[in-house]
Every structure is written in C-alpha cells, then in structure tokens.
Amino acid sequence: MSAHGFPPRWRAETGQPPPPGSRQGEGPMLKRLLTTTAALAALALPGLAAEPEEVLRRAADLTPLGPWSEGDQMGMGNTQGPGTWMRCAAHLAAPGAKLYELSHIRANDMPQSPFGVPLVYEYRPTVGIPGTRHAATYYGGATQAEVKPTPDSPLLKLGMEQAAPIVTSAVLLDAAAHLNGGAPLEPGTLVTAADIEAMLAAQGLGARGIQPGDVVLIHTGWGALWDDAQASQRYYTMGPGLAQDGAELLAGRHAVLVALDNPFTDPVADGQLTGQAMPPQGMDEGLPFVIHHLNLAVNGIHNIQNARLKEIAADGAWTSCAMILPLRSRGASGSPVRAIAIGAPTR
C-alpha cells in the first residue's frame, strides 16, 4: 500500500508509470504474473467460471487504468464504471447465480476491534409522530409481544438482519414534472394511482409498467429543500407524498421498495405535525400516516425517505439497476443505506 492508503500505480519494469491513456498491466512482469495466477487457479479450481472472453475484452477497453488526476482521492475506485459493470452483469445473468452474504450480522455480542470505539446498540421504546399510534399487529400478523415485548428490547422479529439485499430494476416516476411543470409539489399533494399510470404512459413505460420486485422512485421535487439553507428548516415539517390508492397499486404490482425525495413517504399538510391542520384531503383523518402502515405492516414493502432524485430525474433515466444494501443490524427497525442506480439518460 502507498503512504496514502491506496495501492500504488503499476510501474513497468522501467520503473516509470505508463503514459496517460495507456493500459496498465502490459509490462512483461505483470503478464507473467497473470499467466501464473491463471494456471494456479485452473489447477486449484477446475470448475472455475469466468466471464465470457468477449465480455472481458470489451470491459477491458472501458476500464480506466490511470495515472489518475492530480489531487485524486478515489485511488483504484477510479476503475469503477461501465467496464466493471459489464463484468458484473455477466454474473447477475448467469444460470444458477445465487446471493452470498459477505458481511456479518452487527450486534452487541459480536467481536469488537480493540483499535476502534466499541459499537453498542441501545434499543429505545417504540416512538411515533404526535397524533398517531402504532398498529396492534406487525407484518405477517406478528404481535407486539412477539416483535418488541419490552420498551428496551430489540426487535425479536422483523429486524433489519432479515431485510433482503436489493439488487433489481428500478422505475423513476417524475411527479414534479407530471403534476407541477417540474417545480416541487406543494405540501400535502397526493401522488395517486391515476398519476402513476399517467406517468408510466408519458415516460414511455406504459407497456412495461411496474414489474414484480421493482424499486419505484418517485421524484416530487421536495428534495430541493434539502440543499437550500434557508428552506431546509421547512423540510421536515411538511411535504407531498404517496396517496393510499397509489400505495395499493404498487403493492398490487409487487414493488419491493418505494423511495421518495421527501421525509415521510406519506403526504403531510402544513401545520399537520403541530396539530394545527388535518391530514391532506383524500387521506384518512383517523390514519394520517397510513402509507407507512400499508407498506411496512401490511404489504412488506420497504420505504426510503430523503432519496436524492434530482439528478436522475433531470437526466430522464426512467429505468435503471438499483442496488440498496441495508446494514445487517440485529433487532434494528431501520438502517442507513447507500442507494445507487445505474441507468442511461434519455435526455
């Protein structure tokens, strides 16, 4: 490793880095190393499966090898892009491909490194937004006693360690463009089932629709407040959201996850959280956050709030490959994720 923590760039036998634009690894030493490694792998693993030669050839032409620009902070992360995605796609589509968990479940009883701050989970009582109460049953009909029997217990069922890694196709629906000419939707605006069908048609996805296991991204434009220093204080006080019939439509199409660029998934009117306003017209006044209930407790659909959708919406990348990996935290009710989507812009 280099002094900066990144692998040093390949240097040919001359001791000099390759010129910009050349392919690193063409030196005789590395060629011999690769040949020897391949031979040893063939002896050790007779059934070793590799990507098709054509995929490797095309991917090699698309994978940058440096030298990287002055001040680079990504190191070999610069290699990631269309070339590495192409190699990955070959495995995703391979017959018999299966998922392997490469991380351990995170919990208080796991081994702790002596070189870092100990990780300790503290489980809190169930909390809710003022004016709401939690449902009596959880997903699959599990009871409170089965899921969280005491205020300080972890979830004994339905914890994040049970959540599936999500690697699937995603559909982006641009509600801001469809309902408000591209401007952020007003607080309390509902994205209905009819809106979803209309957006699919307008974006050329009418025939495709929502497929089982899709991630559905809904761009409301409310995320613009996240980056606005003056408006950011309003961000968590109100917002547009998904209507009940919209949630029911997505459940009927078997979407695995719904992500909005808003703080609640549900629509919230100005003043609703402080008791100065009722839920938006069209929502059940007795169940002001019914979308959470329907998605999580009834249909087993994951929610992501605060999604960053401005760029993907501006590019019109209506479909993509989404990868969303929650931490495997035992007994946790939620998890930070780094969600990404890889797709081609349409404009």
Tab-separated table of C-alpha atoms in Angstrom, residues 74 166 304 322-327 335-341:
chain	number	residue	atom	x	y	z
A	74	MET	CA	-10.511	7.785	-5.045
A	166	ILE	CA	-31.985	-5.287	-3.019
A	304	ILE	CA	-36.785	5.049	1.755
A	322	ALA	CA	-30.796	-0.214	-8.306
A	323	MET	CA	-28.595	-1.569	-5.535
A	324	ILE	CA	-29.736	-0.894	-1.975
A	325	LEU	CA	-27.954	-2.660	0.867
A	326	PRO	CA	-29.127	-2.160	4.465
A	327	LEU	CA	-26.771	-2.896	7.341
A	335	SER	CA	-30.851	1.171	8.656
A	336	PRO	CA	-28.783	3.740	6.807
A	337	VAL	CA	-28.276	2.708	3.193
A	338	ARG	CA	-26.211	3.933	0.298
A	339	ALA	CA	-28.677	3.514	-2.528
A	340	ILE	CA	-27.411	3.736	-6.101
A	341	ALA	CA	-28.997	3.410	-9.522
